[in-house]
PDB file of C-alpha atoms in Angstrom:
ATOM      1  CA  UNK A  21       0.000   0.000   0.000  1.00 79.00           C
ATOM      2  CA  UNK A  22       1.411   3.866  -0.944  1.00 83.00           C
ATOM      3  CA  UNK A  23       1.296   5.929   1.514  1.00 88.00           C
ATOM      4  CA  UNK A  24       1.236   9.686   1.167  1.00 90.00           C
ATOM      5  CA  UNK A  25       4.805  10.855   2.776  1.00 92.00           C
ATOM      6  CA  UNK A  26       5.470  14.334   0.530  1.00 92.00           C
ATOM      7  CA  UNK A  27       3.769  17.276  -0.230  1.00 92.00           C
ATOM      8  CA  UNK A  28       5.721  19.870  -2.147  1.00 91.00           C
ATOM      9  CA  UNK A  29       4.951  23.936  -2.200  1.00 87.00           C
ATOM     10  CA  UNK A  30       6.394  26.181  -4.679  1.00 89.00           C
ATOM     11  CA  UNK A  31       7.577  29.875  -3.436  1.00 89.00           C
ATOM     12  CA  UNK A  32       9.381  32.361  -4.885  1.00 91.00           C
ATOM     13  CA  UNK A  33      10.942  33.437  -0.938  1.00 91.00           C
ATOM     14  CA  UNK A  34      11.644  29.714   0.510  1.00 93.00           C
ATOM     15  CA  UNK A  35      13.084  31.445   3.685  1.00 93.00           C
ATOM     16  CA  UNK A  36       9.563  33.486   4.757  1.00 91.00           C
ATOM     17  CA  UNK A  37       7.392  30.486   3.728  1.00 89.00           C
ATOM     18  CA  UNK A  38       9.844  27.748   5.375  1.00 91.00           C
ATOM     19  CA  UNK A  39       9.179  30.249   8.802  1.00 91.00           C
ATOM     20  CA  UNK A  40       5.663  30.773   8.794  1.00 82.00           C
ATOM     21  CA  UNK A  41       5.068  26.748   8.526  1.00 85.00           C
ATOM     22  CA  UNK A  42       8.081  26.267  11.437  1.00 90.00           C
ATOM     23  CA  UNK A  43       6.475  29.438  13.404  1.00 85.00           C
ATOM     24  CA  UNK A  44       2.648  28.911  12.817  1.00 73.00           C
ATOM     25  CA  UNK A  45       2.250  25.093  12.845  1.00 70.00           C
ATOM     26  CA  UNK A  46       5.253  23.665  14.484  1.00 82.00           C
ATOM     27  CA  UNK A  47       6.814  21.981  11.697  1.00 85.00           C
ATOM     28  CA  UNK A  48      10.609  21.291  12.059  1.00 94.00           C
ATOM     29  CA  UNK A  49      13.105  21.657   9.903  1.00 97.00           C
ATOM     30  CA  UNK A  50      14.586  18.775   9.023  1.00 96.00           C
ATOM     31  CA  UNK A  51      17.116  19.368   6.054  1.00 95.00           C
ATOM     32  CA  UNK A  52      17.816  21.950   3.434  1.00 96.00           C
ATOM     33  CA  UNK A  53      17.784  21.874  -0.696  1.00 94.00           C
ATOM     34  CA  UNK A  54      20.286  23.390  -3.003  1.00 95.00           C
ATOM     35  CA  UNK A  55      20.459  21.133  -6.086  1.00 93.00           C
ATOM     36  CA  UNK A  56      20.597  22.045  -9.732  1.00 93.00           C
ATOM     37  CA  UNK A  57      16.881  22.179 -10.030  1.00 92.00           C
ATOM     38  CA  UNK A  58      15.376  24.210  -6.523  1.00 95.00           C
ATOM     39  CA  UNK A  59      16.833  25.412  -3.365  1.00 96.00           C
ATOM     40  CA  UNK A  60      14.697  25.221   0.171  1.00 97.00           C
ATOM     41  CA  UNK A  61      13.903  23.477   3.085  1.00 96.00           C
ATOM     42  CA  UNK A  62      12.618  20.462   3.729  1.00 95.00           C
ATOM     43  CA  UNK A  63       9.881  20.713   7.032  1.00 93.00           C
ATOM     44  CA  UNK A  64       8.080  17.289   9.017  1.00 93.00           C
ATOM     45  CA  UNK A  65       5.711  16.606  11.464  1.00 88.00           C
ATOM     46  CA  UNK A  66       7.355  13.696  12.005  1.00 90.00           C
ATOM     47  CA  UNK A  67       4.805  11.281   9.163  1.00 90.00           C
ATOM     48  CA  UNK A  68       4.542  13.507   6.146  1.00 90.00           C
ATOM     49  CA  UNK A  69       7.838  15.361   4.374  1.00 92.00           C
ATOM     50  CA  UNK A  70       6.417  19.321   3.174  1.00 90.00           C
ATOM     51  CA  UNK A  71       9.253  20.416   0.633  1.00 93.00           C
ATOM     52  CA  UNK A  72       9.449  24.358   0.493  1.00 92.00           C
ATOM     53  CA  UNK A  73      11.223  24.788  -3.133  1.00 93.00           C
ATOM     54  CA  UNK A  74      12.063  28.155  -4.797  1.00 94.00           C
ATOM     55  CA  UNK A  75      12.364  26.844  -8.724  1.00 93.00           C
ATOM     56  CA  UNK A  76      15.710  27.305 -10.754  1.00 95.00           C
ATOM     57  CA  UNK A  77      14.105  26.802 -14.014  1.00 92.00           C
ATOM     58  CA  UNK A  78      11.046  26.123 -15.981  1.00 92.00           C
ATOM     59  CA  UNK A  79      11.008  22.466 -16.142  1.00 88.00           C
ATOM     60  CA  UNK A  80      11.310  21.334 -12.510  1.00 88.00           C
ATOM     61  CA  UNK A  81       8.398  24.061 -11.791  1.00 88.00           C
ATOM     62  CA  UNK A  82       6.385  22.668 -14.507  1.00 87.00           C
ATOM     63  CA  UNK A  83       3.200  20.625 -13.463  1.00 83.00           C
ATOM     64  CA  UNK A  84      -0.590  20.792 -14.379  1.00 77.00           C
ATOM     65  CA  UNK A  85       0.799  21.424 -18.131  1.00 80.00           C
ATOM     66  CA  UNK A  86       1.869  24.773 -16.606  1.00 83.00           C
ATOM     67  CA  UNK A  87       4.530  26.511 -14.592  1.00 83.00           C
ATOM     68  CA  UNK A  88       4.113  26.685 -11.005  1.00 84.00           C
ATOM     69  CA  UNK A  89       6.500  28.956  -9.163  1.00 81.00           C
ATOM     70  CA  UNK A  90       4.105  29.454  -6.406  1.00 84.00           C
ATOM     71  CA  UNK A  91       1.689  26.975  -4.666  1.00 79.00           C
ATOM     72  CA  UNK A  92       1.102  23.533  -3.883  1.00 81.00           C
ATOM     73  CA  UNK A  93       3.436  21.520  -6.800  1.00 79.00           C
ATOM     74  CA  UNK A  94       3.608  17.988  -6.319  1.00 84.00           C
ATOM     75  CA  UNK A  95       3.132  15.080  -4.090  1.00 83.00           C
ATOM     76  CA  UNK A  96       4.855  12.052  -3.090  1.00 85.00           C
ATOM     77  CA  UNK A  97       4.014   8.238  -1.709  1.00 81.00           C
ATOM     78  CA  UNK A  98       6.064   6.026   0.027  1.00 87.00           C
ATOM     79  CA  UNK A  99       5.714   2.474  -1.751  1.00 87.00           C
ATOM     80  CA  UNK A 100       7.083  -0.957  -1.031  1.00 88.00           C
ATOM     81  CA  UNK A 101       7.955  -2.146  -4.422  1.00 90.00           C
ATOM     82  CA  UNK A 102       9.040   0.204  -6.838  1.00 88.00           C
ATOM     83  CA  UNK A 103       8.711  -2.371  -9.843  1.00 91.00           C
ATOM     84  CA  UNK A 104       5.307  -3.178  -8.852  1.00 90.00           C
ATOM     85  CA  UNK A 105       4.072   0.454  -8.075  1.00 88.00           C
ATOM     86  CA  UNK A 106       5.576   1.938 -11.476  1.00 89.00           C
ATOM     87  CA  UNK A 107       3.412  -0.715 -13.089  1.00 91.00           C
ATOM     88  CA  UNK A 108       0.596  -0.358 -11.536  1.00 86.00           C
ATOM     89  CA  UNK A 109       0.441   3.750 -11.595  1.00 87.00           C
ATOM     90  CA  UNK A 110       1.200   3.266 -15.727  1.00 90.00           C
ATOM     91  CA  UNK A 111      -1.750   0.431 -15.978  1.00 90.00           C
ATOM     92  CA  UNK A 112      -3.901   3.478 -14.395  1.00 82.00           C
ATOM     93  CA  UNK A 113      -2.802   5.983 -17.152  1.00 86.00           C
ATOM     94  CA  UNK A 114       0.081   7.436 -15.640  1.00 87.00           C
ATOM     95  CA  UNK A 115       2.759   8.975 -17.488  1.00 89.00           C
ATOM     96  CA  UNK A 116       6.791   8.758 -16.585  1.00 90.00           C
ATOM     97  CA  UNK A 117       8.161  11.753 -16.428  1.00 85.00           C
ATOM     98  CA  UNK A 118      11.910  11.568 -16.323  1.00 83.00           C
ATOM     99  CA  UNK A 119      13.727  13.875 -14.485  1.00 74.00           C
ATOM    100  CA  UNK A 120      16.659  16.086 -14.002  1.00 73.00           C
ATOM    101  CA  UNK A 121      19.156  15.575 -10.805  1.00 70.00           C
ATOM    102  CA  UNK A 122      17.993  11.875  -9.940  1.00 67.00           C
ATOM    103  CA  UNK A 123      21.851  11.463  -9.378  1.00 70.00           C
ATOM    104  CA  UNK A 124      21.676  14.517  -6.774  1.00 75.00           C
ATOM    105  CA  UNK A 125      18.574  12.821  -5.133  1.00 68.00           C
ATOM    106  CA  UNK A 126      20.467   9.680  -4.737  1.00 66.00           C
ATOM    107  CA  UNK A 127      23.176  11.435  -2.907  1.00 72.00           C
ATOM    108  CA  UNK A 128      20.700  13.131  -0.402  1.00 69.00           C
ATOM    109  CA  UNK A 129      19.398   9.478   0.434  1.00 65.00           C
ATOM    110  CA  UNK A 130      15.787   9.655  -1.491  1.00 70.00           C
ATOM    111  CA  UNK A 131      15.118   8.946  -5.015  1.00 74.00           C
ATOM    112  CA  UNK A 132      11.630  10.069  -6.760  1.00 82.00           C
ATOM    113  CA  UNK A 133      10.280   8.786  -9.706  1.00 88.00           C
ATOM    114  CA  UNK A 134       7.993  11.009 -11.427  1.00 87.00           C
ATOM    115  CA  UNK A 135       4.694  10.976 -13.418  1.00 87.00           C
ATOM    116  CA  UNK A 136       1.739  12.581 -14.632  1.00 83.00           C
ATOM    117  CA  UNK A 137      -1.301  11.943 -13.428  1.00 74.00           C
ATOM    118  CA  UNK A 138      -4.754  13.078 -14.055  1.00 61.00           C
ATOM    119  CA  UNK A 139      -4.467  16.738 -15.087  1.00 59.00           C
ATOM    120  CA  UNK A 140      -1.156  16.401 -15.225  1.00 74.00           C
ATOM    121  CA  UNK A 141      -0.787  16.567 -11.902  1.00 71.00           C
ATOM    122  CA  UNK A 142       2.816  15.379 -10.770  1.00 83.00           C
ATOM    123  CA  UNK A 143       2.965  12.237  -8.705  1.00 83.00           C
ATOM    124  CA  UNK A 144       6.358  11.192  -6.899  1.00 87.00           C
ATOM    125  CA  UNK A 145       6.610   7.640  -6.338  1.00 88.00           C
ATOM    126  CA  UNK A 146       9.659   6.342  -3.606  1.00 89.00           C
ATOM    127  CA  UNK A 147      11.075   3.083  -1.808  1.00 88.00           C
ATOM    128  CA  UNK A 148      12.918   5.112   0.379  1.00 86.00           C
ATOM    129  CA  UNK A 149      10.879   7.853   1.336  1.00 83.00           C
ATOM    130  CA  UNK A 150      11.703  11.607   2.517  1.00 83.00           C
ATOM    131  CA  UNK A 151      13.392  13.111   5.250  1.00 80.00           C
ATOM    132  CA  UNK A 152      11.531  13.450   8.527  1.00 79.00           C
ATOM    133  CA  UNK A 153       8.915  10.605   7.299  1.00 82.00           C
ATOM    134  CA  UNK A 154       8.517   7.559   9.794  1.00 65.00           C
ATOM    135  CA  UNK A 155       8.449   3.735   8.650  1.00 60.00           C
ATOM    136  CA  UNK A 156       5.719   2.696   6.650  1.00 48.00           C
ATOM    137  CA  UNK A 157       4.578   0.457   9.608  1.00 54.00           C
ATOM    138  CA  UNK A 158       4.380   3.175  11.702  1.00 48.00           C
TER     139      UNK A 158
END
């Protein structure tokens, strides 16, 4: 079973936004971004991983068919079986969507495999989940 472990926001000022969720909900910081693709902070609860990424270019902010600099971007399950989800989320109609920096994911521990989904919505698939996310089991 997936289970939702990412939720990604777009900003343009990663520093304000990363403070208001540390300031008004309690979040902690867990680990910063600075890759070729997006630079900000990555914030848990200690169960779901909320990515706070300012954009370096218009592919990585591209989802929904459109750019998104600002707003909720993406989102990203935690699955057992990479082989098996992959399958199953292509049987459903989605649509890979390789991506830059998978090397510089790999080195920060995680890697996401990306697709389109209805409304071209982008869906991150991962074995190994994000920082500040608990066990599957848990």
């Amino acid at each position: 079973m997936a289970r939702i472990r990412h939720i990604a926001l777009a900003t343009t000022d990663p520093e304000a936004t990363a403070k208001f969720y540390k300031e008004g909900l309690g979040l902690r910081e867990v680990g910063k971004v600075n890759s070729s693709t997006a630079e900000g902070y990555y914030l848990s609860d200690g169960h779901v991983n909320l990515a706070v990424l300012k954009f370096k270019g218009d592919d990585p902010a591209t989802t929904e068919g459109i750019l998104r600099y600002t707003g909720v971007h993406h989102f990203g399950l935690q699955v057992d079986d990479m082989d098996e989800a992959r399958a199953r989320i292509e049987a459903a109609g989605a649509v890979h969507r390789p991506y830059p920096g998978t090397e510089e994911m790999a080195a920060r521990g995680n890697v996401e495999v990306k697709f389109s989904g209805p409304d071209g919505v982008t869906v991150d698939l991962s074995e190994t989940g994000w920082l500040g996310t608990s066990d599957p089991e848990d």
